[in-house]
XYZ file of C-alpha atoms in Angstrom:
474
model
C -8.307 -22.928 14.104
C -8.935 -20.760 11.024
C -12.367 -22.281 10.380
C -13.384 -21.793 14.016
C -12.197 -18.187 13.879
C -14.172 -17.454 10.701
C -17.287 -19.044 12.174
C -16.920 -17.010 15.356
C -16.559 -13.751 13.406
C -19.524 -14.625 11.198
C -21.624 -15.324 14.267
C -20.557 -12.025 15.873
C -21.496 -10.019 12.789
C -24.917 -11.704 12.566
C -25.477 -11.128 16.288
C -24.864 -7.375 15.959
C -27.297 -7.137 13.036
C -29.932 -8.873 15.171
C -29.220 -6.532 18.101
C -29.798 -3.556 15.817
C -33.199 -4.923 14.836
C -34.171 -5.229 18.479
C -32.894 -1.805 19.496
C -33.638 0.334 16.438
C -36.498 -1.568 14.847
C -36.876 -3.631 11.666
C -36.658 -0.577 9.401
C -33.123 0.245 10.547
C -30.327 -0.492 8.069
C -27.130 -1.870 9.543
C -23.804 -3.157 8.272
C -21.209 -4.856 10.472
C -17.594 -5.818 9.890
C -15.775 -8.026 12.393
C -12.018 -8.417 11.904
C -9.432 -10.368 13.823
C -5.815 -9.287 13.404
C -2.678 -11.148 14.465
C 0.361 -8.931 13.978
C 3.881 -9.995 14.952
C 7.005 -7.890 14.532
C 10.688 -8.644 15.087
C 12.845 -5.508 15.110
C 16.625 -5.347 14.942
C 19.136 -2.525 15.432
C 22.910 -2.444 15.771
C 22.776 -5.902 14.168
C 20.859 -7.429 17.110
C 17.209 -8.294 17.654
C 16.069 -5.794 20.268
C 12.301 -6.232 20.202
C 9.800 -8.942 19.460
C 6.145 -7.995 19.831
C 2.875 -9.679 18.954
C -0.673 -8.412 19.169
C -3.985 -10.141 18.632
C -7.236 -8.227 18.606
C -10.785 -8.297 17.337
C -12.544 -5.157 16.146
C -16.255 -4.674 15.486
C -17.356 -1.821 13.208
C -21.005 -0.873 12.880
C -22.700 1.604 10.564
C -26.364 2.333 11.200
C -28.928 4.241 9.142
C -32.191 4.852 10.940
C -34.860 7.554 10.694
C -32.953 9.148 7.798
C -29.750 9.597 9.807
C -26.434 7.729 9.666
C -23.915 7.039 12.439
C -20.958 4.703 12.851
C -19.321 3.151 15.864
C -16.689 0.614 16.754
C -15.268 -1.356 19.617
C -13.107 -4.281 20.649
C -15.405 -5.933 23.200
C -17.131 -8.994 21.770
C -18.968 -10.212 24.868
C -22.770 -9.718 24.919
C -22.551 -6.575 27.055
C -19.878 -5.072 24.814
C -21.879 -5.690 21.636
C -25.055 -4.315 23.215
C -23.189 -1.183 24.313
C -21.849 -0.671 20.796
C -25.341 -0.834 19.318
C -26.791 1.476 21.984
C -24.191 4.202 21.584
C -24.352 4.042 17.779
C -28.131 4.363 17.964
C -27.749 7.304 20.344
C -25.285 8.967 17.948
C -27.733 8.556 15.074
C -30.304 10.640 16.982
C -27.849 13.553 17.182
C -26.451 13.771 13.659
C -28.055 15.748 10.821
C -30.268 13.958 8.273
C -28.417 12.050 5.573
C -30.379 12.406 2.327
C -27.459 11.002 0.300
C -27.419 7.658 2.124
C -26.545 5.143 -0.637
C -28.187 2.127 0.946
C -26.700 -1.244 1.779
C -24.747 -3.638 -0.394
C -27.118 -6.178 -1.912
C -26.384 -9.891 -1.608
C -23.703 -10.831 -4.141
C -21.053 -13.518 -4.603
C -17.686 -12.680 -3.016
C -14.475 -14.128 -4.509
C -12.435 -16.507 -2.412
C -9.317 -14.348 -2.496
C -5.719 -15.528 -2.601
C -4.796 -18.705 -0.761
C -3.614 -18.092 2.799
C -0.277 -19.579 3.810
C -0.855 -21.012 7.288
C 2.874 -21.078 8.057
C 2.986 -17.310 7.540
C -0.245 -16.593 9.372
C 1.030 -18.226 12.551
C 4.811 -17.903 12.163
C 6.936 -18.111 15.299
C 9.403 -15.497 16.580
C 12.215 -17.956 15.806
C 11.188 -18.072 12.149
C 11.311 -14.295 11.843
C 14.562 -14.135 13.810
C 16.118 -16.636 11.402
C 15.606 -14.174 8.561
C 17.045 -11.376 10.651
C 20.116 -13.531 11.365
C 20.523 -14.247 7.662
C 20.261 -10.519 6.869
C 22.831 -9.593 9.540
C 25.243 -12.337 8.458
C 24.987 -11.203 4.838
C 26.018 -7.599 5.567
C 29.403 -8.992 6.709
C 30.193 -6.693 9.598
C 28.247 -3.609 8.575
C 25.703 -2.165 10.992
C 22.218 -3.487 10.242
C 18.729 -2.429 11.337
C 15.151 -3.068 10.302
C 12.276 -5.462 10.890
C 10.663 -8.694 9.812
C 6.910 -8.933 10.313
C 4.089 -11.368 9.728
C 0.396 -10.601 9.836
C -2.862 -12.488 9.586
C -6.332 -11.010 9.163
C -9.691 -12.711 9.030
C -12.984 -10.945 8.673
C -16.723 -11.398 8.416
C -19.297 -8.951 7.084
C -23.071 -8.941 7.466
C -25.805 -6.408 6.803
C -29.529 -6.216 7.328
C -30.134 -6.594 3.577
C -29.048 -10.228 3.842
C -25.529 -9.865 2.428
C -22.642 -11.635 4.137
C -19.017 -12.376 3.360
C -15.961 -13.934 4.972
C -12.294 -13.839 4.092
C -8.757 -14.372 5.295
C -5.355 -12.901 4.421
C -1.729 -13.336 5.464
C 1.391 -11.337 4.657
C 5.081 -11.243 5.438
C 7.435 -8.309 4.985
C 11.049 -7.451 5.614
C 12.681 -4.033 5.506
C 16.324 -3.561 6.415
C 19.260 -1.233 5.984
C 22.984 -1.760 6.129
C 25.254 1.122 7.106
C 28.841 1.659 5.990
C 30.143 4.783 7.714
C 27.532 7.407 6.936
C 26.098 5.603 3.912
C 22.996 3.430 3.991
C 21.758 0.757 1.642
C 18.216 -0.608 1.766
C 16.365 -3.755 0.754
C 12.704 -4.474 1.383
C 10.122 -6.932 0.167
C 6.516 -7.925 0.855
C 5.205 -11.418 0.077
C 2.278 -13.730 0.730
C 4.616 -16.308 2.279
C 7.321 -15.873 4.872
C 9.236 -18.579 3.019
C 9.626 -16.146 0.093
C 11.595 -13.662 2.204
C 15.284 -14.422 1.716
C 17.031 -12.542 4.500
C 20.476 -13.327 3.102
C 19.618 -11.984 -0.370
C 18.084 -8.834 1.087
C 21.068 -8.306 3.395
C 23.557 -8.780 0.563
C 21.724 -6.227 -1.546
C 21.577 -3.670 1.269
C 25.270 -4.132 2.067
C 26.357 -3.788 -1.546
C 24.321 -0.594 -1.905
C 25.746 0.842 1.324
C 29.345 0.185 0.285
C 28.693 1.660 -3.155
C 27.201 4.817 -1.565
C 30.351 5.748 0.346
C 32.112 9.110 -0.205
C 29.322 10.861 -2.123
C 29.946 14.010 -4.129
C 27.621 17.006 -4.416
C 25.989 17.759 -7.741
C 24.191 20.975 -8.716
C 20.387 20.970 -8.677
C 18.524 20.745 -11.937
C 16.643 18.327 -14.135
C 18.248 14.926 -14.584
C 17.267 11.770 -16.383
C 16.625 9.157 -13.688
C 16.274 5.470 -13.089
C 14.011 4.988 -10.079
C 14.283 1.680 -8.280
C 11.054 -0.054 -7.135
C 11.227 1.428 -3.610
C 11.178 4.948 -5.081
C 8.447 4.065 -7.597
C 6.297 2.845 -4.701
C 6.119 6.423 -3.407
C 4.780 7.542 -6.792
C 2.114 4.846 -6.692
C 1.044 5.686 -3.151
C 0.593 9.375 -3.891
C -1.145 8.694 -7.214
C -3.558 6.414 -5.365
C -4.310 8.802 -2.512
C -4.624 11.997 -4.511
C -5.242 11.014 -8.121
C -7.660 8.102 -8.447
C -9.846 9.013 -5.479
C -13.427 9.368 -6.721
C -14.480 11.754 -3.957
C -11.546 14.104 -4.569
C -12.246 13.980 -8.296
C -15.844 15.082 -7.692
C -14.495 17.933 -5.571
C -12.100 18.911 -8.415
C -9.083 18.175 -6.252
C -7.646 15.269 -8.276
C -5.647 15.353 -11.501
C -7.192 12.183 -12.980
C -9.508 12.657 -15.964
C -10.989 9.388 -17.261
C -10.748 9.007 -21.012
C -7.675 11.247 -21.263
C -4.162 10.125 -22.263
C -2.459 11.578 -19.186
C 0.426 9.112 -18.985
C 3.038 7.619 -21.254
C 1.737 4.636 -23.283
C 4.115 2.407 -21.298
C 2.103 3.062 -18.125
C -0.621 0.633 -17.095
C -1.839 0.895 -13.498
C -4.140 -1.675 -11.915
C -5.535 -1.731 -8.409
C -5.458 -5.489 -7.938
C -6.294 -6.568 -4.374
C -6.796 -10.225 -5.304
C -3.302 -10.415 -6.830
C -2.020 -10.907 -3.282
C -3.415 -11.974 0.056
C -6.020 -9.405 1.108
C -9.611 -9.626 2.303
C -11.830 -10.080 -0.788
C -14.427 -7.482 0.274
C -14.338 -3.921 1.548
C -15.721 -2.181 4.635
C -19.196 -2.065 3.068
C -19.158 -5.721 1.983
C -18.646 -4.901 -1.705
C -16.652 -7.646 -3.459
C -13.182 -6.556 -4.464
C -11.877 -6.969 -7.991
C -9.116 -5.735 -10.236
C -9.714 -2.157 -11.397
C -7.778 -0.835 -14.402
C -7.040 2.785 -13.518
C -4.713 3.492 -16.457
C -4.391 1.387 -19.597
C -1.522 2.120 -22.003
C -1.352 5.706 -20.766
C -5.069 6.512 -20.799
C -6.844 7.079 -17.506
C -9.819 4.760 -17.412
C -11.337 4.568 -13.948
C -11.489 5.976 -10.437
C -12.013 4.320 -7.062
C -15.425 4.661 -5.413
C -17.153 3.534 -2.261
C -20.949 3.295 -2.140
C -21.546 6.958 -1.312
C -19.138 8.520 -3.807
C -20.132 5.939 -6.433
C -23.824 6.764 -6.027
C -23.085 10.468 -6.351
C -21.059 9.820 -9.521
C -23.646 7.413 -10.910
C -21.143 4.566 -11.213
C -21.615 2.439 -8.097
C -18.935 1.154 -5.747
C -15.686 -0.310 -7.037
C -15.018 -2.063 -3.727
C -13.051 0.724 -2.058
C -15.079 1.400 1.086
C -12.653 2.080 3.926
C -12.470 3.677 7.373
C -12.354 7.462 6.969
C -13.641 7.244 3.421
C -16.498 9.634 4.097
C -13.920 12.305 4.899
C -10.940 11.690 2.637
C -12.518 9.469 0.030
C -11.928 5.965 -1.362
C -8.306 5.050 -2.053
C -6.773 2.190 -4.051
C -4.440 0.341 -1.667
C -3.039 -2.409 -3.895
C -1.657 -0.560 -6.876
C 0.487 -2.277 -9.484
C 2.525 -0.618 -12.211
C 2.615 -3.443 -14.717
C 6.081 -4.331 -15.988
C 7.093 -4.297 -19.621
C 6.044 -7.826 -20.571
C 2.732 -7.867 -18.653
C 1.016 -4.754 -20.004
C -1.159 -6.868 -22.312
C -2.602 -8.842 -19.367
C -3.685 -6.463 -16.626
C -4.407 -9.172 -14.095
C -1.639 -11.597 -15.016
C -0.521 -13.898 -12.264
C 2.957 -14.930 -11.238
C 5.240 -14.072 -8.344
C 7.105 -10.807 -8.159
C 10.859 -11.156 -8.630
C 13.066 -11.346 -5.594
C 15.904 -8.905 -5.092
C 19.529 -9.251 -4.156
C 20.728 -11.695 -6.847
C 23.111 -11.039 -9.720
C 24.536 -7.551 -9.974
C 26.171 -6.088 -6.869
C 27.171 -2.541 -5.968
C 25.127 0.502 -6.886
C 22.892 -1.467 -9.241
C 21.073 -4.051 -7.174
C 19.643 -6.373 -9.828
C 19.891 -7.178 -13.559
C 16.494 -5.596 -14.225
C 17.680 -2.184 -13.055
C 21.029 -2.697 -14.778
C 19.274 -2.992 -18.135
C 17.639 0.418 -17.633
C 20.814 2.052 -16.332
C 22.714 0.807 -19.395
C 20.713 3.158 -21.628
C 21.409 6.339 -19.630
C 24.017 8.675 -21.124
C 24.058 10.990 -18.114
C 21.610 10.843 -15.254
C 20.956 9.561 -11.744
C 20.118 6.204 -10.226
C 17.788 6.724 -7.218
C 17.144 4.027 -4.623
C 14.396 5.519 -2.497
C 12.265 8.565 -1.649
C 11.066 9.636 1.762
C 9.470 12.512 3.666
C 7.353 13.315 0.622
C 4.659 15.960 0.988
C 2.039 17.171 -1.486
C 2.316 20.858 -2.422
C -0.413 20.998 -5.090
C -2.967 18.149 -4.945
C -4.630 19.078 -8.239
C -1.388 18.753 -10.218
C 0.052 16.332 -7.650
C 3.223 18.343 -7.177
C 5.254 16.609 -4.480
C 8.374 17.626 -2.611
C 10.600 15.151 -0.820
C 14.078 13.756 -0.336
C 16.128 10.954 -1.792
C 17.690 8.456 0.607
C 19.565 5.150 0.802
C 21.722 5.837 -2.216
C 21.929 8.075 -5.280
C 24.526 7.598 -8.037
C 25.655 9.576 -11.057
C 25.361 7.482 -14.209
C 27.528 8.203 -17.245
C 27.399 6.148 -20.434
C 25.357 3.461 -18.750
C 27.638 3.017 -15.727
C 27.208 4.356 -12.163
C 30.478 6.246 -11.697
C 30.148 7.809 -8.237
C 27.851 8.206 -5.280
C 25.981 11.517 -4.975
C 24.727 13.358 -1.913
C 20.996 13.264 -1.294
C 18.783 15.758 -3.099
C 15.537 17.523 -2.353
C 13.129 17.356 -5.274
C 9.911 19.040 -6.344
C 8.067 17.246 -9.098
C 4.587 16.667 -10.501
C 4.228 12.901 -10.414
C 1.721 12.736 -13.324
C 3.966 14.999 -15.386
C 7.010 12.826 -14.717
C 5.067 9.807 -16.007
C 3.438 11.776 -18.825
C 3.410 11.056 -22.564
C 6.916 10.661 -23.966
C 8.597 10.763 -20.537
C 8.856 7.072 -19.669
C 11.982 5.775 -21.376
C 11.781 2.274 -20.010
C 10.167 -0.118 -17.538
C 11.797 -3.056 -15.843
C 10.479 -6.570 -16.245
C 10.629 -7.726 -12.617
C 8.143 -6.033 -10.263
C 8.892 -5.912 -6.548
C 6.089 -5.635 -4.008
C 6.820 -3.004 -1.377
C 5.317 -3.238 2.120
C 3.136 -0.511 3.547
C 1.005 -0.654 6.661
C -0.021 -4.019 8.063
C -3.663 -3.657 6.936
C -3.201 -5.260 3.530
C -1.849 -2.217 1.675
C 1.052 -2.701 -0.739
C 2.537 -1.204 -3.885
C 4.138 -3.257 -6.669
C 6.339 -1.876 -9.413
C 9.448 -2.539 -11.469
C 12.259 -0.042 -11.844
C 11.423 2.889 -14.143
C 13.574 5.092 -16.395
C 12.247 8.660 -16.778
C 13.452 11.420 -19.066
C 13.434 14.145 -16.393
C 13.180 14.683 -12.644
C 13.426 18.087 -10.979
C 16.009 18.183 -8.169
C 15.842 21.536 -6.416
C 18.755 21.385 -3.956
C 20.578 19.405 -1.332
C 18.702 17.390 1.260
C 19.424 20.025 3.926
C 18.353 22.893 1.697
């Protein structure tokens, strides 16, 4: 089935390129991406599965440059009339837009990596297989209220352009995100993996339940700066905002990003790699550029930014494989960011599975990796998760947001009591700046994002200071 699907998508992409030649003439430049997506989601609430949904769709995206003008269009109809209509309306749009003197041209023919191996059992998992993990999660919380989801997704794509470049690829992913509730306290566990078989619902449920029970009867602490241990779910929010606002080549050219290549902006413990081929993602971008690992920060020094073809041409660097929908407006964004753990900093693209969660230590500290960081804290806070984060100052990347799903006061290396949620206001680059990272865990956990192949992978992190400005309702 997968080979037939890839062949069909390849044929569709080539057909659209040929239609462009007929409609707009041989001088027209066209690039086409055809993607098929199979997304399945099993939701649960009040400890019961309440929704199982599945969606399959094919999307065709066309970008056309003709007579010095550029226009883009898309659609979901793949019959001959639908493809012809897409080409006609994109050609009509190109007549109406202003000239595009900065058109960067098409991606030249180039080898495209094979990408990570696709797990067929995940790509076409059944509702019963997802429900089995939900059952294991619910059983593991032992009577607490549970809610969340288990999802599987499969994407296959084919690219073609009128310069003779083509590419195909496939990707599959599984993710689970669940909470357990004890009274008014929640505990969370989430994980993203290439294989559904790597999602252990019982381990995730046990972790969430232990965190929820440990978060009961929280006390209120005064605002101020505290040393913190951030668990991987909280670190994922740092990575997402750093990617969107910091390493975006277009925003850097507009002087809206903090990143300055060649400058030691982070602690030497920090190495950040955008590594799409580390997990199952399509091995090429919207413009057909092959994807590869991109070292954004090495041992604290900012080294690179993400570019698509347009922003890369303007910067004189070329594309880094980060063409994406909306990139002409917001800019290219790394979507597969890894904060390398302590023992892997020397090998930026080292392989090996991310550690699972839920084993070993119970209670406030969910795993031995985090426990090792907490043990060094004289007085500080253990933070499970951030949410509702909003950027106040994009240039300095000052972010405000809330903690959730558990915060604990740590004294002499031991979590001694649960704490009410805080609001915080912090510059993410400053918090990770030179001398501020007191420790990194050794077991990274991949956190799910949207179902389009985005993810964030990080270990727990110990930081010298985090600015909490008040209670969550303040």
